[in-house]
Amino acid sequence: MEKLEILEVLNDWNYWNRDLPKTISRDYYDKKINSFIKNDEIVVLKGIRRCGKSTLLVNQIKILCDEGIDKNDILFVNLEDPRFTNCLNVELLSKIKDVYLEYLNPSKKPYIFLDEIQNIQDWEKWVNKEYELKLSNIVITGSNSSMLSKEIATSLSGRYLSVEVFPLSFKEFLHFKDIKISSKLDFVDKKIELNRAFEEYLEFGSFPKVLDYDKNSKKELLNTYKESILLNDIVARYKLNNFTILEEISAFLLSNSGIIQSITKIKNSFKISFDMARDYIEYLKNAYMIFEIKKFDYSLRKQNLNDKKYYSADLGLSNLYRVANLKFKGSNLETIVALELLRRGFEIYYYKTQNGLEIDFVVVKNNKIEKLIQVSKSLENDKTKKRELEVFKKTVDELNLIDVKSIIISEDKSSKFLYNKQEIEVKNILEWLNFD
């Protein structure tokens, strides 16, 4: 590309001579990313396509400008701009930097934001050079965990700080809809509005842009997201020939979010090889479309051998594949809790007792099991209540646990009680999502 062609693209994406667009803050991410930038390390934002990574970059540009950084000292590069399509290589990054330096003449070490970096082969070599020579402050985003992890591990180990970005939490979802819940009084006062928002959250998920559309358009937009992830982040990247099988496996795993699965079961269900089933699941994980949860075991080897649970990254994607009149409330609540625990930085596992009872989440922080969590729509049914409660003591005994909280998250009212001499805490899911 010629210099002026590059400058034209850069000018379209940057805010050197125009106002920054209106965006909504995501306080948790905005503060975390900003603190990482100030540590003078490479900052890496990873997450599913369309979860809001690019907007988080714009939010950082706003924060930098508010802190007195000149707009000309900031460069934003969208590496998915179609005008870059035929020249996506390391040379392009060097040309972009040269054009930027020549025409904008930044007054200090610039802040460079590289959006969807995985489109550039060997990008890590250029980023590492900028970092080592202290030429730029670098923030990058990517939508493929495998490529990012592999390239970061080989070239950037010890030089970067990573932030995993998810679609909106329910708290963020309410913020985006301008529903303010800042106290328990607000929670009670706005109960109807809150419940209506939660039903929307369960049905259409929480990709930020989806909130702007009506019901029919939401589904259409989610469908384009699904197609884009499968085609751009998987089929094109791994040069796959069998899109039909990929979509069928994605439909199966997304619509059955939170169900224990085995590669052998998927191999047999779709009449494909074991290697193909394993690889396609890996591709879906790498694109952040699903999250894999292992069965807890003190033996890492057994953890890897046991069957896994796969959770959908977004219920809006799951519901594209589901029959509308079937009920998935329990599965949906469990998926919401799984994603929220991951968002909060916990390691999570499931567990099955020796007599086959399942605990939904063994929650680990800093290599210590802190909580056991069951998710249930309600405990009003005595049989359901007994099943959900008995598993706690069996799990504590089998895993020899001490000082571990036993929690049930449901749509029931929050409460505490003793069962088998063990304190059980019931947390209403809306309270847990908003206040915990």
JSON list of C-alpha atoms in Angstrom, two decimals, residues 160-375:
[
{"chain": "A", "resi": 160, "resn": "TYR", "atom": "CA", "xyz": [2.51, -8.65, 28.85]},
{"chain": "A", "resi": 161, "resn": "LEU", "atom": "CA", "xyz": [-0.59, -8.39, 31.03]},
{"chain": "A", "resi": 162, "resn": "SER", "atom": "CA", "xyz": [-3.75, -10.12, 29.85]},
{"chain": "A", "resi": 163, "resn": "VAL", "atom": "CA", "xyz": [-7.44, -9.25, 30.24]},
{"chain": "A", "resi": 164, "resn": "GLU", "atom": "CA", "xyz": [-10.13, -11.74, 29.24]},
{"chain": "A", "resi": 165, "resn": "VAL", "atom": "CA", "xyz": [-13.20, -9.86, 27.99]},
{"chain": "A", "resi": 166, "resn": "PHE", "atom": "CA", "xyz": [-16.69, -11.36, 28.11]},
{"chain": "A", "resi": 167, "resn": "PRO", "atom": "CA", "xyz": [-20.04, -10.14, 26.79]},
{"chain": "A", "resi": 168, "resn": "LEU", "atom": "CA", "xyz": [-21.85, -7.96, 29.34]},
{"chain": "A", "resi": 169, "resn": "SER", "atom": "CA", "xyz": [-22.37, -9.15, 32.88]},
{"chain": "A", "resi": 170, "resn": "PHE", "atom": "CA", "xyz": [-25.94, -8.66, 34.11]},
{"chain": "A", "resi": 171, "resn": "LYS", "atom": "CA", "xyz": [-24.78, -5.67, 36.14]},
{"chain": "A", "resi": 172, "resn": "GLU", "atom": "CA", "xyz": [-23.26, -4.14, 32.98]},
{"chain": "A", "resi": 173, "resn": "PHE", "atom": "CA", "xyz": [-26.39, -5.09, 31.03]},
{"chain": "A", "resi": 174, "resn": "LEU", "atom": "CA", "xyz": [-28.51, -3.03, 33.46]},
{"chain": "A", "resi": 175, "resn": "HIS", "atom": "CA", "xyz": [-26.03, -0.15, 33.21]},
{"chain": "A", "resi": 176, "resn": "PHE", "atom": "CA", "xyz": [-26.30, -0.22, 29.39]},
{"chain": "A", "resi": 177, "resn": "LYS", "atom": "CA", "xyz": [-30.10, -0.12, 29.71]},
{"chain": "A", "resi": 178, "resn": "ASP", "atom": "CA", "xyz": [-29.83, 2.75, 32.21]},
{"chain": "A", "resi": 179, "resn": "ILE", "atom": "CA", "xyz": [-31.45, 0.72, 34.99]},
{"chain": "A", "resi": 180, "resn": "LYS", "atom": "CA", "xyz": [-29.77, 1.84, 38.21]},
{"chain": "A", "resi": 181, "resn": "ILE", "atom": "CA", "xyz": [-29.64, -0.70, 41.05]},
{"chain": "A", "resi": 182, "resn": "SER", "atom": "CA", "xyz": [-27.34, 0.79, 43.67]},
{"chain": "A", "resi": 183, "resn": "SER", "atom": "CA", "xyz": [-29.03, -0.44, 46.84]},
{"chain": "A", "resi": 184, "resn": "LYS", "atom": "CA", "xyz": [-31.34, -3.16, 48.17]},
{"chain": "A", "resi": 185, "resn": "LEU", "atom": "CA", "xyz": [-34.12, -0.54, 48.15]},
{"chain": "A", "resi": 186, "resn": "ASP", "atom": "CA", "xyz": [-33.62, -0.04, 44.38]},
{"chain": "A", "resi": 187, "resn": "PHE", "atom": "CA", "xyz": [-33.64, -3.82, 44.03]},
{"chain": "A", "resi": 188, "resn": "VAL", "atom": "CA", "xyz": [-37.07, -4.06, 45.68]},
{"chain": "A", "resi": 189, "resn": "ASP", "atom": "CA", "xyz": [-38.49, -0.92, 44.06]},
{"chain": "A", "resi": 190, "resn": "LYS", "atom": "CA", "xyz": [-37.52, -1.96, 40.52]},
{"chain": "A", "resi": 191, "resn": "LYS", "atom": "CA", "xyz": [-38.30, -5.68, 40.83]},
{"chain": "A", "resi": 192, "resn": "ILE", "atom": "CA", "xyz": [-40.61, -5.82, 37.80]},
{"chain": "A", "resi": 193, "resn": "GLU", "atom": "CA", "xyz": [-38.17, -3.89, 35.60]},
{"chain": "A", "resi": 194, "resn": "LEU", "atom": "CA", "xyz": [-35.33, -6.07, 36.86]},
{"chain": "A", "resi": 195, "resn": "ASN", "atom": "CA", "xyz": [-37.16, -9.33, 36.12]},
{"chain": "A", "resi": 196, "resn": "ARG", "atom": "CA", "xyz": [-38.08, -8.14, 32.63]},
{"chain": "A", "resi": 197, "resn": "ALA", "atom": "CA", "xyz": [-34.44, -7.24, 31.93]},
{"chain": "A", "resi": 198, "resn": "PHE", "atom": "CA", "xyz": [-33.27, -10.63, 33.22]},
{"chain": "A", "resi": 199, "resn": "GLU", "atom": "CA", "xyz": [-35.66, -12.48, 30.90]},
{"chain": "A", "resi": 200, "resn": "GLU", "atom": "CA", "xyz": [-34.25, -10.48, 27.98]},
{"chain": "A", "resi": 201, "resn": "TYR", "atom": "CA", "xyz": [-30.72, -11.28, 29.18]},
{"chain": "A", "resi": 202, "resn": "LEU", "atom": "CA", "xyz": [-31.55, -15.01, 29.24]},
{"chain": "A", "resi": 203, "resn": "GLU", "atom": "CA", "xyz": [-33.21, -14.98, 25.81]},
{"chain": "A", "resi": 204, "resn": "PHE", "atom": "CA", "xyz": [-30.94, -12.75, 23.74]},
{"chain": "A", "resi": 205, "resn": "GLY", "atom": "CA", "xyz": [-27.66, -12.84, 25.66]},
{"chain": "A", "resi": 206, "resn": "SER", "atom": "CA", "xyz": [-25.43, -9.86, 26.25]},
{"chain": "A", "resi": 207, "resn": "PHE", "atom": "CA", "xyz": [-23.38, -8.88, 23.25]},
{"chain": "A", "resi": 208, "resn": "PRO", "atom": "CA", "xyz": [-23.37, -5.08, 23.69]},
{"chain": "A", "resi": 209, "resn": "LYS", "atom": "CA", "xyz": [-24.68, -4.14, 20.23]},
{"chain": "A", "resi": 210, "resn": "VAL", "atom": "CA", "xyz": [-27.62, -6.57, 20.46]},
{"chain": "A", "resi": 211, "resn": "LEU", "atom": "CA", "xyz": [-29.23, -4.33, 23.10]},
{"chain": "A", "resi": 212, "resn": "ASP", "atom": "CA", "xyz": [-29.82, -1.63, 20.46]},
{"chain": "A", "resi": 213, "resn": "TYR", "atom": "CA", "xyz": [-32.12, -3.76, 18.28]},
{"chain": "A", "resi": 214, "resn": "ASP", "atom": "CA", "xyz": [-35.73, -4.93, 18.40]},
{"chain": "A", "resi": 215, "resn": "LYS", "atom": "CA", "xyz": [-36.60, -8.59, 18.99]},
{"chain": "A", "resi": 216, "resn": "ASN", "atom": "CA", "xyz": [-36.53, -9.79, 15.37]},
{"chain": "A", "resi": 217, "resn": "SER", "atom": "CA", "xyz": [-33.42, -7.79, 14.54]},
{"chain": "A", "resi": 218, "resn": "LYS", "atom": "CA", "xyz": [-31.65, -9.15, 17.63]},
{"chain": "A", "resi": 219, "resn": "LYS", "atom": "CA", "xyz": [-31.94, -12.68, 16.23]},
{"chain": "A", "resi": 220, "resn": "GLU", "atom": "CA", "xyz": [-30.69, -11.58, 12.83]},
{"chain": "A", "resi": 221, "resn": "LEU", "atom": "CA", "xyz": [-27.70, -9.82, 14.37]},
{"chain": "A", "resi": 222, "resn": "LEU", "atom": "CA", "xyz": [-26.88, -12.83, 16.56]},
{"chain": "A", "resi": 223, "resn": "ASN", "atom": "CA", "xyz": [-27.03, -15.02, 13.48]},
{"chain": "A", "resi": 224, "resn": "THR", "atom": "CA", "xyz": [-24.49, -12.81, 11.70]},
{"chain": "A", "resi": 225, "resn": "TYR", "atom": "CA", "xyz": [-22.25, -13.00, 14.78]},
{"chain": "A", "resi": 226, "resn": "LYS", "atom": "CA", "xyz": [-22.49, -16.79, 14.77]},
{"chain": "A", "resi": 227, "resn": "GLU", "atom": "CA", "xyz": [-21.68, -16.97, 11.05]},
{"chain": "A", "resi": 228, "resn": "SER", "atom": "CA", "xyz": [-18.78, -14.54, 11.42]},
{"chain": "A", "resi": 229, "resn": "ILE", "atom": "CA", "xyz": [-17.22, -16.49, 14.30]},
{"chain": "A", "resi": 230, "resn": "LEU", "atom": "CA", "xyz": [-17.56, -19.85, 12.55]},
{"chain": "A", "resi": 231, "resn": "LEU", "atom": "CA", "xyz": [-16.41, -18.63, 9.13]},
{"chain": "A", "resi": 232, "resn": "ASN", "atom": "CA", "xyz": [-13.75, -16.05, 10.01]},
{"chain": "A", "resi": 233, "resn": "ASP", "atom": "CA", "xyz": [-12.35, -17.34, 13.28]},
{"chain": "A", "resi": 234, "resn": "ILE", "atom": "CA", "xyz": [-12.53, -21.06, 12.55]},
{"chain": "A", "resi": 235, "resn": "VAL", "atom": "CA", "xyz": [-13.13, -22.11, 8.92]},
{"chain": "A", "resi": 236, "resn": "ALA", "atom": "CA", "xyz": [-10.80, -19.53, 7.33]},
{"chain": "A", "resi": 237, "resn": "ARG", "atom": "CA", "xyz": [-8.18, -19.74, 10.07]},
{"chain": "A", "resi": 238, "resn": "TYR", "atom": "CA", "xyz": [-7.91, -23.53, 10.13]},
{"chain": "A", "resi": 239, "resn": "LYS", "atom": "CA", "xyz": [-8.71, -24.02, 6.43]},
{"chain": "A", "resi": 240, "resn": "LEU", "atom": "CA", "xyz": [-11.62, -26.38, 7.11]},
{"chain": "A", "resi": 241, "resn": "ASN", "atom": "CA", "xyz": [-13.61, -28.00, 4.33]},
{"chain": "A", "resi": 242, "resn": "ASN", "atom": "CA", "xyz": [-16.57, -29.29, 6.34]},
{"chain": "A", "resi": 243, "resn": "PHE", "atom": "CA", "xyz": [-18.57, -26.29, 7.53]},
{"chain": "A", "resi": 244, "resn": "THR", "atom": "CA", "xyz": [-21.73, -28.38, 8.01]},
{"chain": "A", "resi": 245, "resn": "ILE", "atom": "CA", "xyz": [-20.17, -30.64, 10.65]},
{"chain": "A", "resi": 246, "resn": "LEU", "atom": "CA", "xyz": [-18.62, -27.64, 12.42]},
{"chain": "A", "resi": 247, "resn": "GLU", "atom": "CA", "xyz": [-21.99, -25.87, 12.61]},
{"chain": "A", "resi": 248, "resn": "GLU", "atom": "CA", "xyz": [-23.74, -29.05, 13.79]},
{"chain": "A", "resi": 249, "resn": "ILE", "atom": "CA", "xyz": [-21.22, -29.57, 16.59]},
{"chain": "A", "resi": 250, "resn": "SER", "atom": "CA", "xyz": [-21.42, -25.90, 17.60]},
{"chain": "A", "resi": 251, "resn": "ALA", "atom": "CA", "xyz": [-25.24, -26.13, 17.59]},
{"chain": "A", "resi": 252, "resn": "PHE", "atom": "CA", "xyz": [-25.10, -29.26, 19.76]},
{"chain": "A", "resi": 253, "resn": "LEU", "atom": "CA", "xyz": [-22.71, -27.81, 22.34]},
{"chain": "A", "resi": 254, "resn": "LEU", "atom": "CA", "xyz": [-24.28, -24.33, 22.47]},
{"chain": "A", "resi": 255, "resn": "SER", "atom": "CA", "xyz": [-27.84, -25.59, 22.79]},
{"chain": "A", "resi": 256, "resn": "ASN", "atom": "CA", "xyz": [-26.81, -28.14, 25.45]},
{"chain": "A", "resi": 257, "resn": "SER", "atom": "CA", "xyz": [-24.78, -25.68, 27.52]},
{"chain": "A", "resi": 258, "resn": "GLY", "atom": "CA", "xyz": [-23.57, -27.16, 30.81]},
{"chain": "A", "resi": 259, "resn": "ILE", "atom": "CA", "xyz": [-24.15, -30.82, 29.90]},
{"chain": "A", "resi": 260, "resn": "ILE", "atom": "CA", "xyz": [-21.31, -33.30, 30.55]},
{"chain": "A", "resi": 261, "resn": "GLN", "atom": "CA", "xyz": [-19.93, -34.44, 27.19]},
{"chain": "A", "resi": 262, "resn": "SER", "atom": "CA", "xyz": [-17.20, -36.74, 25.90]},
{"chain": "A", "resi": 263, "resn": "ILE", "atom": "CA", "xyz": [-15.31, -36.56, 22.63]},
{"chain": "A", "resi": 264, "resn": "THR", "atom": "CA", "xyz": [-16.25, -40.19, 22.00]},
{"chain": "A", "resi": 265, "resn": "LYS", "atom": "CA", "xyz": [-19.97, -39.35, 22.36]},
{"chain": "A", "resi": 266, "resn": "ILE", "atom": "CA", "xyz": [-19.63, -36.48, 19.89]},
{"chain": "A", "resi": 267, "resn": "LYS", "atom": "CA", "xyz": [-17.61, -38.67, 17.50]},
{"chain": "A", "resi": 268, "resn": "ASN", "atom": "CA", "xyz": [-20.36, -41.30, 17.53]},
{"chain": "A", "resi": 269, "resn": "SER", "atom": "CA", "xyz": [-23.22, -38.79, 17.32]},
{"chain": "A", "resi": 270, "resn": "PHE", "atom": "CA", "xyz": [-21.82, -37.09, 14.21]},
{"chain": "A", "resi": 271, "resn": "LYS", "atom": "CA", "xyz": [-20.18, -40.19, 12.71]},
{"chain": "A", "resi": 272, "resn": "ILE", "atom": "CA", "xyz": [-16.76, -38.55, 12.44]},
{"chain": "A", "resi": 273, "resn": "SER", "atom": "CA", "xyz": [-13.27, -39.52, 13.59]},
{"chain": "A", "resi": 274, "resn": "PHE", "atom": "CA", "xyz": [-12.12, -39.00, 17.18]},
{"chain": "A", "resi": 275, "resn": "ASP", "atom": "CA", "xyz": [-9.44, -36.56, 15.98]},
{"chain": "A", "resi": 276, "resn": "MET", "atom": "CA", "xyz": [-11.96, -34.51, 14.03]},
{"chain": "A", "resi": 277, "resn": "ALA", "atom": "CA", "xyz": [-14.34, -34.29, 17.00]},
{"chain": "A", "resi": 278, "resn": "ARG", "atom": "CA", "xyz": [-11.48, -33.28, 19.32]},
{"chain": "A", "resi": 279, "resn": "ASP", "atom": "CA", "xyz": [-10.13, -30.68, 16.89]},
{"chain": "A", "resi": 280, "resn": "TYR", "atom": "CA", "xyz": [-13.50, -29.07, 16.16]},
{"chain": "A", "resi": 281, "resn": "ILE", "atom": "CA", "xyz": [-14.23, -28.69, 19.88]},
{"chain": "A", "resi": 282, "resn": "GLU", "atom": "CA", "xyz": [-10.78, -27.14, 20.30]},
{"chain": "A", "resi": 283, "resn": "TYR", "atom": "CA", "xyz": [-11.49, -24.67, 17.49]},
{"chain": "A", "resi": 284, "resn": "LEU", "atom": "CA", "xyz": [-14.76, -23.61, 19.14]},
{"chain": "A", "resi": 285, "resn": "LYS", "atom": "CA", "xyz": [-12.92, -23.10, 22.43]},
{"chain": "A", "resi": 286, "resn": "ASN", "atom": "CA", "xyz": [-10.16, -21.12, 20.72]},
{"chain": "A", "resi": 287, "resn": "ALA", "atom": "CA", "xyz": [-12.78, -18.77, 19.23]},
{"chain": "A", "resi": 288, "resn": "TYR", "atom": "CA", "xyz": [-14.23, -18.28, 22.75]},
{"chain": "A", "resi": 289, "resn": "MET", "atom": "CA", "xyz": [-17.58, -19.67, 21.58]},
{"chain": "A", "resi": 290, "resn": "ILE", "atom": "CA", "xyz": [-17.59, -22.27, 24.35]},
{"chain": "A", "resi": 291, "resn": "PHE", "atom": "CA", "xyz": [-15.77, -22.69, 27.66]},
{"chain": "A", "resi": 292, "resn": "GLU", "atom": "CA", "xyz": [-14.55, -26.07, 28.87]},
{"chain": "A", "resi": 293, "resn": "ILE", "atom": "CA", "xyz": [-14.94, -27.05, 32.53]},
{"chain": "A", "resi": 294, "resn": "LYS", "atom": "CA", "xyz": [-13.12, -30.11, 33.87]},
{"chain": "A", "resi": 295, "resn": "LYS", "atom": "CA", "xyz": [-14.21, -32.53, 36.58]},
{"chain": "A", "resi": 296, "resn": "PHE", "atom": "CA", "xyz": [-12.34, -31.70, 39.77]},
{"chain": "A", "resi": 297, "resn": "ASP", "atom": "CA", "xyz": [-9.69, -34.18, 40.85]},
{"chain": "A", "resi": 298, "resn": "TYR", "atom": "CA", "xyz": [-6.53, -33.72, 42.86]},
{"chain": "A", "resi": 299, "resn": "SER", "atom": "CA", "xyz": [-4.78, -35.61, 40.02]},
{"chain": "A", "resi": 300, "resn": "LEU", "atom": "CA", "xyz": [-4.21, -33.36, 37.00]},
{"chain": "A", "resi": 301, "resn": "ARG", "atom": "CA", "xyz": [-3.93, -36.45, 34.78]},
{"chain": "A", "resi": 302, "resn": "LYS", "atom": "CA", "xyz": [-7.41, -37.61, 35.82]},
{"chain": "A", "resi": 303, "resn": "GLN", "atom": "CA", "xyz": [-8.78, -34.08, 35.31]},
{"chain": "A", "resi": 304, "resn": "ASN", "atom": "CA", "xyz": [-7.62, -34.22, 31.70]},
{"chain": "A", "resi": 305, "resn": "LEU", "atom": "CA", "xyz": [-8.98, -37.74, 31.12]},
{"chain": "A", "resi": 306, "resn": "ASN", "atom": "CA", "xyz": [-12.46, -37.21, 32.59]},
{"chain": "A", "resi": 307, "resn": "ASP", "atom": "CA", "xyz": [-15.44, -36.01, 30.57]},
{"chain": "A", "resi": 308, "resn": "LYS", "atom": "CA", "xyz": [-15.85, -32.23, 30.33]},
{"chain": "A", "resi": 309, "resn": "LYS", "atom": "CA", "xyz": [-18.67, -29.74, 30.57]},
{"chain": "A", "resi": 310, "resn": "TYR", "atom": "CA", "xyz": [-18.98, -27.09, 27.85]},
{"chain": "A", "resi": 311, "resn": "TYR", "atom": "CA", "xyz": [-20.71, -23.78, 28.52]},
{"chain": "A", "resi": 312, "resn": "SER", "atom": "CA", "xyz": [-21.93, -21.39, 25.85]},
{"chain": "A", "resi": 313, "resn": "ALA", "atom": "CA", "xyz": [-20.21, -17.98, 25.79]},
{"chain": "A", "resi": 314, "resn": "ASP", "atom": "CA", "xyz": [-23.60, -16.31, 25.29]},
{"chain": "A", "resi": 315, "resn": "LEU", "atom": "CA", "xyz": [-27.17, -17.52, 25.67]},
{"chain": "A", "resi": 316, "resn": "GLY", "atom": "CA", "xyz": [-28.24, -15.50, 22.64]},
{"chain": "A", "resi": 317, "resn": "LEU", "atom": "CA", "xyz": [-26.09, -17.82, 20.51]},
{"chain": "A", "resi": 318, "resn": "SER", "atom": "CA", "xyz": [-27.47, -20.88, 22.32]},
{"chain": "A", "resi": 319, "resn": "ASN", "atom": "CA", "xyz": [-31.06, -19.88, 21.67]},
{"chain": "A", "resi": 320, "resn": "LEU", "atom": "CA", "xyz": [-30.47, -19.61, 17.93]},
{"chain": "A", "resi": 321, "resn": "TYR", "atom": "CA", "xyz": [-30.32, -23.40, 17.91]},
{"chain": "A", "resi": 322, "resn": "ARG", "atom": "CA", "xyz": [-33.06, -24.23, 20.40]},
{"chain": "A", "resi": 323, "resn": "VAL", "atom": "CA", "xyz": [-36.70, -25.15, 19.90]},
{"chain": "A", "resi": 324, "resn": "ALA", "atom": "CA", "xyz": [-38.61, -22.11, 21.15]},
{"chain": "A", "resi": 325, "resn": "ASN", "atom": "CA", "xyz": [-41.26, -23.94, 23.21]},
{"chain": "A", "resi": 326, "resn": "LEU", "atom": "CA", "xyz": [-38.81, -26.09, 25.19]},
{"chain": "A", "resi": 327, "resn": "LYS", "atom": "CA", "xyz": [-37.78, -24.89, 28.64]},
{"chain": "A", "resi": 328, "resn": "PHE", "atom": "CA", "xyz": [-34.09, -24.35, 29.41]},
{"chain": "A", "resi": 329, "resn": "LYS", "atom": "CA", "xyz": [-34.36, -22.21, 32.57]},
{"chain": "A", "resi": 330, "resn": "GLY", "atom": "CA", "xyz": [-32.21, -24.43, 34.80]},
{"chain": "A", "resi": 331, "resn": "SER", "atom": "CA", "xyz": [-29.50, -24.79, 32.17]},
{"chain": "A", "resi": 332, "resn": "ASN", "atom": "CA", "xyz": [-29.60, -21.06, 31.43]},
{"chain": "A", "resi": 333, "resn": "LEU", "atom": "CA", "xyz": [-29.21, -20.10, 35.09]},
{"chain": "A", "resi": 334, "resn": "GLU", "atom": "CA", "xyz": [-26.26, -22.48, 35.41]},
{"chain": "A", "resi": 335, "resn": "THR", "atom": "CA", "xyz": [-24.63, -20.97, 32.30]},
{"chain": "A", "resi": 336, "resn": "ILE", "atom": "CA", "xyz": [-25.09, -17.44, 33.67]},
{"chain": "A", "resi": 337, "resn": "VAL", "atom": "CA", "xyz": [-23.44, -18.46, 36.95]},
{"chain": "A", "resi": 338, "resn": "ALA", "atom": "CA", "xyz": [-20.55, -20.22, 35.15]},
{"chain": "A", "resi": 339, "resn": "LEU", "atom": "CA", "xyz": [-19.81, -17.14, 33.02]},
{"chain": "A", "resi": 340, "resn": "GLU", "atom": "CA", "xyz": [-20.06, -14.81, 36.01]},
{"chain": "A", "resi": 341, "resn": "LEU", "atom": "CA", "xyz": [-17.62, -16.93, 38.03]},
{"chain": "A", "resi": 342, "resn": "LEU", "atom": "CA", "xyz": [-15.16, -16.91, 35.12]},
{"chain": "A", "resi": 343, "resn": "ARG", "atom": "CA", "xyz": [-15.65, -13.13, 34.77]},
{"chain": "A", "resi": 344, "resn": "ARG", "atom": "CA", "xyz": [-14.77, -12.72, 38.44]},
{"chain": "A", "resi": 345, "resn": "GLY", "atom": "CA", "xyz": [-11.50, -14.57, 37.93]},
{"chain": "A", "resi": 346, "resn": "PHE", "atom": "CA", "xyz": [-12.29, -17.90, 39.60]},
{"chain": "A", "resi": 347, "resn": "GLU", "atom": "CA", "xyz": [-11.17, -21.31, 38.36]},
{"chain": "A", "resi": 348, "resn": "ILE", "atom": "CA", "xyz": [-14.22, -23.54, 38.17]},
{"chain": "A", "resi": 349, "resn": "TYR", "atom": "CA", "xyz": [-14.75, -27.29, 37.99]},
{"chain": "A", "resi": 350, "resn": "TYR", "atom": "CA", "xyz": [-17.68, -29.65, 38.36]},
{"chain": "A", "resi": 351, "resn": "TYR", "atom": "CA", "xyz": [-17.60, -32.72, 40.61]},
{"chain": "A", "resi": 352, "resn": "LYS", "atom": "CA", "xyz": [-19.38, -36.07, 40.75]},
{"chain": "A", "resi": 353, "resn": "THR", "atom": "CA", "xyz": [-19.55, -37.95, 44.03]},
{"chain": "A", "resi": 354, "resn": "GLN", "atom": "CA", "xyz": [-18.91, -41.68, 44.22]},
{"chain": "A", "resi": 355, "resn": "ASN", "atom": "CA", "xyz": [-22.66, -42.35, 44.20]},
{"chain": "A", "resi": 356, "resn": "GLY", "atom": "CA", "xyz": [-23.19, -40.16, 41.11]},
{"chain": "A", "resi": 357, "resn": "LEU", "atom": "CA", "xyz": [-24.43, -36.89, 42.64]},
{"chain": "A", "resi": 358, "resn": "GLU", "atom": "CA", "xyz": [-23.17, -33.82, 40.80]},
{"chain": "A", "resi": 359, "resn": "ILE", "atom": "CA", "xyz": [-21.99, -30.52, 42.26]},
{"chain": "A", "resi": 360, "resn": "ASP", "atom": "CA", "xyz": [-22.28, -27.80, 39.62]},
{"chain": "A", "resi": 361, "resn": "PHE", "atom": "CA", "xyz": [-19.24, -25.74, 40.60]},
{"chain": "A", "resi": 362, "resn": "VAL", "atom": "CA", "xyz": [-16.16, -26.34, 42.68]},
{"chain": "A", "resi": 363, "resn": "VAL", "atom": "CA", "xyz": [-14.84, -22.78, 42.92]},
{"chain": "A", "resi": 364, "resn": "VAL", "atom": "CA", "xyz": [-11.08, -22.26, 43.28]},
{"chain": "A", "resi": 365, "resn": "LYS", "atom": "CA", "xyz": [-9.09, -19.09, 43.97]},
{"chain": "A", "resi": 366, "resn": "ASN", "atom": "CA", "xyz": [-5.30, -19.03, 44.47]},
{"chain": "A", "resi": 367, "resn": "ASN", "atom": "CA", "xyz": [-5.18, -22.87, 44.39]},
{"chain": "A", "resi": 368, "resn": "LYS", "atom": "CA", "xyz": [-7.69, -23.17, 47.25]},
{"chain": "A", "resi": 369, "resn": "ILE", "atom": "CA", "xyz": [-11.25, -24.46, 47.02]},
{"chain": "A", "resi": 370, "resn": "GLU", "atom": "CA", "xyz": [-13.35, -21.61, 48.43]},
{"chain": "A", "resi": 371, "resn": "LYS", "atom": "CA", "xyz": [-16.93, -22.52, 47.55]},
{"chain": "A", "resi": 372, "resn": "LEU", "atom": "CA", "xyz": [-19.20, -25.29, 46.40]},
{"chain": "A", "resi": 373, "resn": "ILE", "atom": "CA", "xyz": [-22.10, -23.96, 44.33]},
{"chain": "A", "resi": 374, "resn": "GLN", "atom": "CA", "xyz": [-25.32, -25.59, 43.19]},
{"chain": "A", "resi": 375, "resn": "VAL", "atom": "CA", "xyz": [-27.62, -23.81, 40.74]}
]
